[in-house]
Amino acid sequence: LQGGSRVSTTSETTGATGSIKIKADSVRVAGTTPLLEERLPDGSIGFFLEGSSIVSDIRVRALEAGQGSDIEANRVEVTAGGQITATTAGPGDAGNVPVSANEIIVSGRAALAAPDNNGGPSVISTVVAPAASGNGGTLTLNSRLLSVLDVLHISTGSEGLGNAGYLIVDSEFVRISGGTAEGRSGLFASAIFGSGDGGNLIVNARQLQVLNGGTGSVSNFPSSPNSPIPPGQGAAGNLEIAAEE
């Protein structure tokens, strides 16, 4: 998928979403397309971007749980603003996202600048949107190598009333690298902005490397100290790490 392409299941009424099942040698979700442009304070033109994505989406009026996305491949790469997500914006729970691959790589922001000039992030996530009462889905990553680079993230989070899902990583090698004043590369199970509780972050690895400002975090605070987003009112989850080195 590239250039803003999208594979999605969405429920806008009372029914559940269907499931997305992908089995391939290689899955690459990359690139964005500009949805609209905006003149920035300095007079230049910026863009709101829509990334290439694999999405399971529960809308505001949807009552039943989403079925999520199940991805199995030799290599999964999410880059240049691509996204793999399961989201709830209503009372229905978000779907689960299991990803199994020899290599899972999240790297590279979108090439086109957004209005904040930071570009669109590449993410794998499950999300409870603001005001949503449904719970987030569990995000499970099974791989030989997992890399999270370039101030990007893999996350489960709640910005609403529902609780965030668990983030479970089972990988032989995990490498997390990169951090700036705007944020950090990392694995996050977060509860920010709303009253929902955060999920647990569970990492099982033979080798875990956290470098150059990267992080693994369970928190109700944003990862950036400069973020305007207020801390969440819900409880943070638990952090469990089992690694040989």
PDB file of C-alpha atoms in Angstrom:
ATOM      1  CA  LEU A   1       0.000   0.000   0.000  1.00  0.00           C
ATOM      2  CA  GLN A   2       1.396   3.413  -0.887  1.00  0.00           C
ATOM      3  CA  GLY A   3       0.440   7.017  -1.612  1.00  0.00           C
ATOM      4  CA  GLY A   4      -2.536   7.133   0.756  1.00  0.00           C
ATOM      5  CA  SER A   5      -3.984   3.747  -0.242  1.00  0.00           C
ATOM      6  CA  ARG A   6      -6.282   2.183   2.333  1.00  0.00           C
ATOM      7  CA  VAL A   7      -7.612  -1.226   3.356  1.00  0.00           C
ATOM      8  CA  SER A   8     -10.357  -0.795   5.959  1.00  0.00           C
ATOM      9  CA  THR A   9     -13.433  -2.115   7.691  1.00  0.00           C
ATOM     10  CA  THR A  10     -15.769   0.412   9.307  1.00  0.00           C
ATOM     11  CA  SER A  11     -18.969   0.254  11.339  1.00  0.00           C
ATOM     12  CA  GLU A  12     -21.069   3.406  11.557  1.00  0.00           C
ATOM     13  CA  THR A  13     -24.281   1.831  12.938  1.00  0.00           C
ATOM     14  CA  THR A  14     -25.128  -1.042  15.299  1.00  0.00           C
ATOM     15  CA  GLY A  15     -23.255  -3.864  13.569  1.00  0.00           C
ATOM     16  CA  ALA A  16     -19.696  -5.044  14.077  1.00  0.00           C
ATOM     17  CA  THR A  17     -16.951  -4.505  11.535  1.00  0.00           C
ATOM     18  CA  GLY A  18     -15.675  -7.372   9.469  1.00  0.00           C
ATOM     19  CA  SER A  19     -12.171  -8.663   9.984  1.00  0.00           C
ATOM     20  CA  ILE A  20      -9.102  -7.953   7.858  1.00  0.00           C
ATOM     21  CA  LYS A  21      -6.815 -10.940   7.306  1.00  0.00           C
ATOM     22  CA  ILE A  22      -3.601 -10.481   5.324  1.00  0.00           C
ATOM     23  CA  LYS A  23      -1.130 -13.264   4.594  1.00  0.00           C
ATOM     24  CA  ALA A  24       1.792 -12.366   2.325  1.00  0.00           C
ATOM     25  CA  ASP A  25       5.543 -12.624   1.922  1.00  0.00           C
ATOM     26  CA  SER A  26       5.932  -8.863   2.435  1.00  0.00           C
ATOM     27  CA  VAL A  27       3.551  -6.153   3.664  1.00  0.00           C
ATOM     28  CA  ARG A  28       4.643  -2.527   3.193  1.00  0.00           C
ATOM     29  CA  VAL A  29       2.407   0.340   4.283  1.00  0.00           C
ATOM     30  CA  ALA A  30       4.012   3.586   3.117  1.00  0.00           C
ATOM     31  CA  GLY A  31       3.351   7.149   2.071  1.00  0.00           C
ATOM     32  CA  THR A  32       0.575   9.702   2.332  1.00  0.00           C
ATOM     33  CA  THR A  33      -1.719  11.812   0.226  1.00  0.00           C
ATOM     34  CA  PRO A  34      -2.626  15.452   1.034  1.00  0.00           C
ATOM     35  CA  LEU A  35      -6.305  15.911   1.937  1.00  0.00           C
ATOM     36  CA  LEU A  36      -6.279  19.709   2.074  1.00  0.00           C
ATOM     37  CA  GLU A  37      -3.777  22.490   2.278  1.00  0.00           C
ATOM     38  CA  GLU A  38      -3.422  25.259   4.821  1.00  0.00           C
ATOM     39  CA  ARG A  39      -1.416  28.464   4.813  1.00  0.00           C
ATOM     40  CA  LEU A  40       1.018  28.486   7.720  1.00  0.00           C
ATOM     41  CA  PRO A  41       1.899  31.540   9.856  1.00  0.00           C
ATOM     42  CA  ASP A  42       5.120  32.026   7.908  1.00  0.00           C
ATOM     43  CA  GLY A  43       3.168  32.221   4.638  1.00  0.00           C
ATOM     44  CA  SER A  44       4.124  28.783   3.349  1.00  0.00           C
ATOM     45  CA  ILE A  45       1.637  26.043   2.484  1.00  0.00           C
ATOM     46  CA  GLY A  46       1.311  22.928   4.629  1.00  0.00           C
ATOM     47  CA  PHE A  47      -0.873  19.863   4.189  1.00  0.00           C
ATOM     48  CA  PHE A  48      -3.145  17.711   6.270  1.00  0.00           C
ATOM     49  CA  LEU A  49      -2.151  14.205   5.288  1.00  0.00           C
ATOM     50  CA  GLU A  50      -3.856  10.850   5.098  1.00  0.00           C
ATOM     51  CA  GLY A  51      -1.411   7.980   5.343  1.00  0.00           C
ATOM     52  CA  SER A  52      -1.565   4.643   3.605  1.00  0.00           C
ATOM     53  CA  SER A  53      -3.293   2.452   6.139  1.00  0.00           C
ATOM     54  CA  ILE A  54      -4.791  -0.831   7.268  1.00  0.00           C
ATOM     55  CA  VAL A  55      -7.650   0.241   9.546  1.00  0.00           C
ATOM     56  CA  SER A  56     -10.452  -1.281  11.612  1.00  0.00           C
ATOM     57  CA  ASP A  57     -12.692   1.619  12.637  1.00  0.00           C
ATOM     58  CA  ILE A  58     -15.603   1.753  15.100  1.00  0.00           C
ATOM     59  CA  ARG A  59     -17.526   5.012  14.655  1.00  0.00           C
ATOM     60  CA  VAL A  60     -19.528   7.036  17.195  1.00  0.00           C
ATOM     61  CA  ARG A  61     -22.858   5.168  16.826  1.00  0.00           C
ATOM     62  CA  ALA A  62     -21.427   1.650  16.449  1.00  0.00           C
ATOM     63  CA  LEU A  63     -22.392  -0.606  19.374  1.00  0.00           C
ATOM     64  CA  GLU A  64     -20.599  -3.870  18.657  1.00  0.00           C
ATOM     65  CA  ALA A  65     -16.899  -4.652  18.838  1.00  0.00           C
ATOM     66  CA  GLY A  66     -14.578  -4.374  15.876  1.00  0.00           C
ATOM     67  CA  GLN A  67     -12.965  -7.499  14.467  1.00  0.00           C
ATOM     68  CA  GLY A  68      -9.534  -5.926  13.925  1.00  0.00           C
ATOM     69  CA  SER A  69      -6.741  -6.859  11.528  1.00  0.00           C
ATOM     70  CA  ASP A  70      -4.691 -10.039  11.451  1.00  0.00           C
ATOM     71  CA  ILE A  71      -1.407  -9.739   9.529  1.00  0.00           C
ATOM     72  CA  GLU A  72       1.044 -12.542   8.816  1.00  0.00           C
ATOM     73  CA  ALA A  73       4.122 -12.048   6.621  1.00  0.00           C
ATOM     74  CA  ASN A  74       7.856 -12.590   6.384  1.00  0.00           C
ATOM     75  CA  ARG A  75       8.398  -8.806   6.570  1.00  0.00           C
ATOM     76  CA  VAL A  76       6.078  -6.018   7.721  1.00  0.00           C
ATOM     77  CA  GLU A  77       7.257  -2.454   7.144  1.00  0.00           C
ATOM     78  CA  VAL A  78       5.337   0.666   8.159  1.00  0.00           C
ATOM     79  CA  THR A  79       7.091   3.771   6.893  1.00  0.00           C
ATOM     80  CA  ALA A  80       6.740   7.331   5.504  1.00  0.00           C
ATOM     81  CA  GLY A  81       3.477   8.028   7.317  1.00  0.00           C
ATOM     82  CA  GLY A  82       1.889   4.576   6.924  1.00  0.00           C
ATOM     83  CA  GLN A  83      -0.417   3.241   9.646  1.00  0.00           C
ATOM     84  CA  ILE A  84      -1.834  -0.030  10.917  1.00  0.00           C
ATOM     85  CA  THR A  85      -4.569   0.832  13.424  1.00  0.00           C
ATOM     86  CA  ALA A  86      -7.747  -0.294  15.163  1.00  0.00           C
ATOM     87  CA  THR A  87      -9.803   2.563  16.604  1.00  0.00           C
ATOM     88  CA  THR A  88     -13.009   3.086  18.514  1.00  0.00           C
ATOM     89  CA  ALA A  89     -14.807   6.427  18.607  1.00  0.00           C
ATOM     90  CA  GLY A  90     -17.976   5.071  20.241  1.00  0.00           C
ATOM     91  CA  PRO A  91     -19.347   2.473  22.682  1.00  0.00           C
ATOM     92  CA  GLY A  92     -18.122  -0.537  20.698  1.00  0.00           C
ATOM     93  CA  ASP A  93     -14.696  -1.973  21.529  1.00  0.00           C
ATOM     94  CA  ALA A  94     -11.852  -1.602  19.048  1.00  0.00           C
ATOM     95  CA  GLY A  95     -10.616  -4.777  17.369  1.00  0.00           C
ATOM     96  CA  ASN A  96      -7.413  -6.628  18.186  1.00  0.00           C
ATOM     97  CA  VAL A  97      -4.355  -6.354  15.937  1.00  0.00           C
ATOM     98  CA  PRO A  98      -2.061  -9.407  15.874  1.00  0.00           C
ATOM     99  CA  VAL A  99       1.002  -9.002  13.632  1.00  0.00           C
ATOM    100  CA  SER A 100       3.335 -11.959  13.014  1.00  0.00           C
ATOM    101  CA  ALA A 101       6.473 -11.606  10.888  1.00  0.00           C
ATOM    102  CA  ASN A 102      10.161 -12.430  10.746  1.00  0.00           C
ATOM    103  CA  GLU A 103      10.847  -8.656  10.660  1.00  0.00           C
ATOM    104  CA  ILE A 104       8.616  -5.791  11.791  1.00  0.00           C
ATOM    105  CA  ILE A 105       9.983  -2.307  11.074  1.00  0.00           C
ATOM    106  CA  VAL A 106       8.414   1.068  11.899  1.00  0.00           C
ATOM    107  CA  SER A 107      10.470   3.973  10.547  1.00  0.00           C
ATOM    108  CA  GLY A 108      10.319   7.251   8.622  1.00  0.00           C
ATOM    109  CA  ARG A 109       7.887  10.138   8.782  1.00  0.00           C
ATOM    110  CA  ALA A 110       5.851  11.339   5.818  1.00  0.00           C
ATOM    111  CA  ALA A 111       7.810  13.221   3.168  1.00  0.00           C
ATOM    112  CA  LEU A 112       5.250  16.044   2.917  1.00  0.00           C
ATOM    113  CA  ALA A 113       5.060  18.420   5.868  1.00  0.00           C
ATOM    114  CA  ALA A 114       1.841  18.695   7.868  1.00  0.00           C
ATOM    115  CA  PRO A 115       0.709  22.075   9.233  1.00  0.00           C
ATOM    116  CA  ASP A 116       2.982  21.594  12.258  1.00  0.00           C
ATOM    117  CA  ASN A 117       5.894  20.937   9.855  1.00  0.00           C
ATOM    118  CA  ASN A 118       6.674  17.613  11.542  1.00  0.00           C
ATOM    119  CA  GLY A 119       5.308  15.337   8.843  1.00  0.00           C
ATOM    120  CA  GLY A 120       2.943  12.442   9.414  1.00  0.00           C
ATOM    121  CA  PRO A 121       4.125   9.668  11.745  1.00  0.00           C
ATOM    122  CA  SER A 122       4.289   5.972  10.933  1.00  0.00           C
ATOM    123  CA  VAL A 123       2.467   3.927  13.595  1.00  0.00           C
ATOM    124  CA  ILE A 124       1.054   0.565  14.592  1.00  0.00           C
ATOM    125  CA  SER A 125      -1.610   1.184  17.213  1.00  0.00           C
ATOM    126  CA  THR A 126      -4.963   0.557  18.830  1.00  0.00           C
ATOM    127  CA  VAL A 127      -6.733   3.710  20.016  1.00  0.00           C
ATOM    128  CA  VAL A 128      -9.675   4.828  22.128  1.00  0.00           C
ATOM    129  CA  ALA A 129     -10.601   8.220  20.670  1.00  0.00           C
ATOM    130  CA  PRO A 130     -11.670  11.230  22.790  1.00  0.00           C
ATOM    131  CA  ALA A 131     -15.125  10.729  24.420  1.00  0.00           C
ATOM    132  CA  ALA A 132     -15.302   7.067  23.268  1.00  0.00           C
ATOM    133  CA  SER A 133     -16.571   4.612  25.902  1.00  0.00           C
ATOM    134  CA  GLY A 134     -15.488   1.425  24.121  1.00  0.00           C
ATOM    135  CA  ASN A 135     -12.246  -0.262  25.139  1.00  0.00           C
ATOM    136  CA  GLY A 136      -9.127  -0.461  23.012  1.00  0.00           C
ATOM    137  CA  GLY A 137      -7.988  -3.654  21.325  1.00  0.00           C
ATOM    138  CA  THR A 138      -4.931  -5.739  22.170  1.00  0.00           C
ATOM    139  CA  LEU A 139      -1.917  -5.222  19.915  1.00  0.00           C
ATOM    140  CA  THR A 140       0.282  -8.328  19.685  1.00  0.00           C
ATOM    141  CA  LEU A 141       3.608  -8.418  17.813  1.00  0.00           C
ATOM    142  CA  ASN A 142       5.411 -11.718  17.206  1.00  0.00           C
ATOM    143  CA  SER A 143       8.711 -11.497  15.322  1.00  0.00           C
ATOM    144  CA  ARG A 144      12.375 -12.375  15.161  1.00  0.00           C
ATOM    145  CA  LEU A 145      13.350  -8.688  14.779  1.00  0.00           C
ATOM    146  CA  LEU A 146      11.333  -5.642  15.835  1.00  0.00           C
ATOM    147  CA  SER A 147      12.715  -2.150  15.047  1.00  0.00           C
ATOM    148  CA  VAL A 148      11.110   1.158  16.058  1.00  0.00           C
ATOM    149  CA  LEU A 149      13.096   4.134  14.739  1.00  0.00           C
ATOM    150  CA  ASP A 150      12.930   7.849  13.821  1.00  0.00           C
ATOM    151  CA  VAL A 151      10.872   9.096  16.815  1.00  0.00           C
ATOM    152  CA  LEU A 152       7.929   6.847  15.940  1.00  0.00           C
ATOM    153  CA  HIS A 153       5.876   4.493  18.035  1.00  0.00           C
ATOM    154  CA  ILE A 154       3.971   1.287  18.465  1.00  0.00           C
ATOM    155  CA  SER A 155       1.196   1.887  20.965  1.00  0.00           C
ATOM    156  CA  THR A 156      -2.079   1.139  22.644  1.00  0.00           C
ATOM    157  CA  GLY A 157      -3.725   4.235  24.035  1.00  0.00           C
ATOM    158  CA  SER A 158      -6.827   5.800  25.474  1.00  0.00           C
ATOM    159  CA  GLU A 159      -7.797   9.425  24.999  1.00  0.00           C
ATOM    160  CA  GLY A 160     -11.396   8.749  26.046  1.00  0.00           C
ATOM    161  CA  LEU A 161     -13.552   6.986  28.635  1.00  0.00           C
ATOM    162  CA  GLY A 162     -12.725   3.415  27.645  1.00  0.00           C
ATOM    163  CA  ASN A 163      -9.594   1.576  28.735  1.00  0.00           C
ATOM    164  CA  ALA A 164      -6.600   1.093  26.458  1.00  0.00           C
ATOM    165  CA  GLY A 165      -5.710  -2.402  25.274  1.00  0.00           C
ATOM    166  CA  TYR A 166      -2.589  -4.391  26.082  1.00  0.00           C
ATOM    167  CA  LEU A 167       0.578  -4.117  24.002  1.00  0.00           C
ATOM    168  CA  ILE A 168       2.318  -7.504  23.896  1.00  0.00           C
ATOM    169  CA  VAL A 169       5.688  -7.985  22.193  1.00  0.00           C
ATOM    170  CA  ASP A 170       7.262 -11.416  21.751  1.00  0.00           C
ATOM    171  CA  SER A 171      10.445 -10.976  19.717  1.00  0.00           C
ATOM    172  CA  GLU A 172      13.951 -12.377  19.654  1.00  0.00           C
ATOM    173  CA  PHE A 173      15.528  -8.950  19.045  1.00  0.00           C
ATOM    174  CA  VAL A 174      13.927  -5.585  19.856  1.00  0.00           C
ATOM    175  CA  ARG A 175      15.604  -2.299  18.885  1.00  0.00           C
ATOM    176  CA  ILE A 176      14.114   1.091  19.836  1.00  0.00           C
ATOM    177  CA  SER A 177      16.089   4.175  18.854  1.00  0.00           C
ATOM    178  CA  GLY A 178      15.486   7.912  18.552  1.00  0.00           C
ATOM    179  CA  GLY A 179      14.259  10.829  20.627  1.00  0.00           C
ATOM    180  CA  THR A 180      13.868  14.602  20.325  1.00  0.00           C
ATOM    181  CA  ALA A 181      12.135  17.385  22.240  1.00  0.00           C
ATOM    182  CA  GLU A 182       9.004  16.537  20.227  1.00  0.00           C
ATOM    183  CA  GLY A 183       8.816  12.912  21.354  1.00  0.00           C
ATOM    184  CA  ARG A 184      10.499   9.532  21.460  1.00  0.00           C
ATOM    185  CA  SER A 185      10.614   6.302  19.537  1.00  0.00           C
ATOM    186  CA  GLY A 186       9.079   3.633  21.681  1.00  0.00           C
ATOM    187  CA  LEU A 187       6.578   1.101  22.823  1.00  0.00           C
ATOM    188  CA  PHE A 188       3.719   2.843  24.630  1.00  0.00           C
ATOM    189  CA  ALA A 189       0.653   1.757  26.584  1.00  0.00           C
ATOM    190  CA  SER A 190      -0.828   5.137  27.449  1.00  0.00           C
ATOM    191  CA  ALA A 191      -3.852   6.832  28.996  1.00  0.00           C
ATOM    192  CA  ILE A 192      -3.698  10.506  28.090  1.00  0.00           C
ATOM    193  CA  PHE A 193      -6.302  13.250  27.908  1.00  0.00           C
ATOM    194  CA  GLY A 194      -9.354  11.176  29.003  1.00  0.00           C
ATOM    195  CA  SER A 195     -10.406   9.146  32.049  1.00  0.00           C
ATOM    196  CA  GLY A 196      -9.802   5.639  30.667  1.00  0.00           C
ATOM    197  CA  ASP A 197      -7.066   3.467  32.172  1.00  0.00           C
ATOM    198  CA  GLY A 198      -3.903   2.578  30.296  1.00  0.00           C
ATOM    199  CA  GLY A 199      -3.113  -0.957  29.211  1.00  0.00           C
ATOM    200  CA  ASN A 200      -0.200  -3.170  30.208  1.00  0.00           C
ATOM    201  CA  LEU A 201       3.017  -3.274  28.173  1.00  0.00           C
ATOM    202  CA  ILE A 202       4.500  -6.774  28.098  1.00  0.00           C
ATOM    203  CA  VAL A 203       7.836  -7.425  26.347  1.00  0.00           C
ATOM    204  CA  ASN A 204       9.494 -10.822  25.995  1.00  0.00           C
ATOM    205  CA  ALA A 205      12.821 -10.727  24.137  1.00  0.00           C
ATOM    206  CA  ARG A 206      16.241 -12.339  24.016  1.00  0.00           C
ATOM    207  CA  GLN A 207      17.887  -8.977  23.361  1.00  0.00           C
ATOM    208  CA  LEU A 208      16.320  -5.560  24.059  1.00  0.00           C
ATOM    209  CA  GLN A 209      18.125  -2.390  22.906  1.00  0.00           C
ATOM    210  CA  VAL A 210      16.781   1.052  23.871  1.00  0.00           C
ATOM    211  CA  LEU A 211      19.047   3.737  22.372  1.00  0.00           C
ATOM    212  CA  ASN A 212      19.334   7.467  21.654  1.00  0.00           C
ATOM    213  CA  GLY A 213      16.321   8.603  23.637  1.00  0.00           C
ATOM    214  CA  GLY A 214      14.038   5.676  22.806  1.00  0.00           C
ATOM    215  CA  THR A 215      11.680   4.389  25.487  1.00  0.00           C
ATOM    216  CA  GLY A 216       9.189   1.806  26.643  1.00  0.00           C
ATOM    217  CA  SER A 217       6.445   3.424  28.697  1.00  0.00           C
ATOM    218  CA  VAL A 218       3.197   2.929  30.579  1.00  0.00           C
ATOM    219  CA  SER A 219       1.973   6.382  31.536  1.00  0.00           C
ATOM    220  CA  ASN A 220      -0.841   8.906  31.598  1.00  0.00           C
ATOM    221  CA  PHE A 221       1.513  11.664  30.355  1.00  0.00           C
ATOM    222  CA  PRO A 222       2.495  12.378  26.710  1.00  0.00           C
ATOM    223  CA  SER A 223       6.029  11.309  25.775  1.00  0.00           C
ATOM    224  CA  SER A 224       7.007  14.870  24.847  1.00  0.00           C
ATOM    225  CA  PRO A 225       7.561  17.387  27.668  1.00  0.00           C
ATOM    226  CA  ASN A 226       6.446  20.099  25.239  1.00  0.00           C
ATOM    227  CA  SER A 227       3.109  18.487  24.421  1.00  0.00           C
ATOM    228  CA  PRO A 228      -0.013  20.660  24.976  1.00  0.00           C
ATOM    229  CA  ILE A 229      -2.050  17.514  25.733  1.00  0.00           C
ATOM    230  CA  PRO A 230      -2.994  17.303  29.443  1.00  0.00           C
ATOM    231  CA  PRO A 231      -2.255  14.158  31.437  1.00  0.00           C
ATOM    232  CA  GLY A 232      -4.996  11.554  31.613  1.00  0.00           C
ATOM    233  CA  GLN A 233      -7.149  10.954  34.677  1.00  0.00           C
ATOM    234  CA  GLY A 234      -7.065   7.166  34.379  1.00  0.00           C
ATOM    235  CA  ALA A 235      -4.548   4.842  35.980  1.00  0.00           C
ATOM    236  CA  ALA A 236      -1.405   3.812  34.117  1.00  0.00           C
ATOM    237  CA  GLY A 237      -0.939   0.134  33.299  1.00  0.00           C
ATOM    238  CA  ASN A 238       1.842  -2.250  34.302  1.00  0.00           C
ATOM    239  CA  LEU A 239       5.197  -2.678  32.584  1.00  0.00           C
ATOM    240  CA  GLU A 240       6.530  -6.233  32.343  1.00  0.00           C
ATOM    241  CA  ILE A 241       9.858  -6.936  30.614  1.00  0.00           C
ATOM    242  CA  ALA A 242      11.619 -10.282  30.356  1.00  0.00           C
ATOM    243  CA  ALA A 243      14.904 -10.090  28.403  1.00  0.00           C
ATOM    244  CA  GLU A 244      18.197 -12.003  28.550  1.00  0.00           C
ATOM    245  CA  GLU A 245      20.184  -8.870  27.646  1.00  0.00           C
TER     246      GLU A 245
END
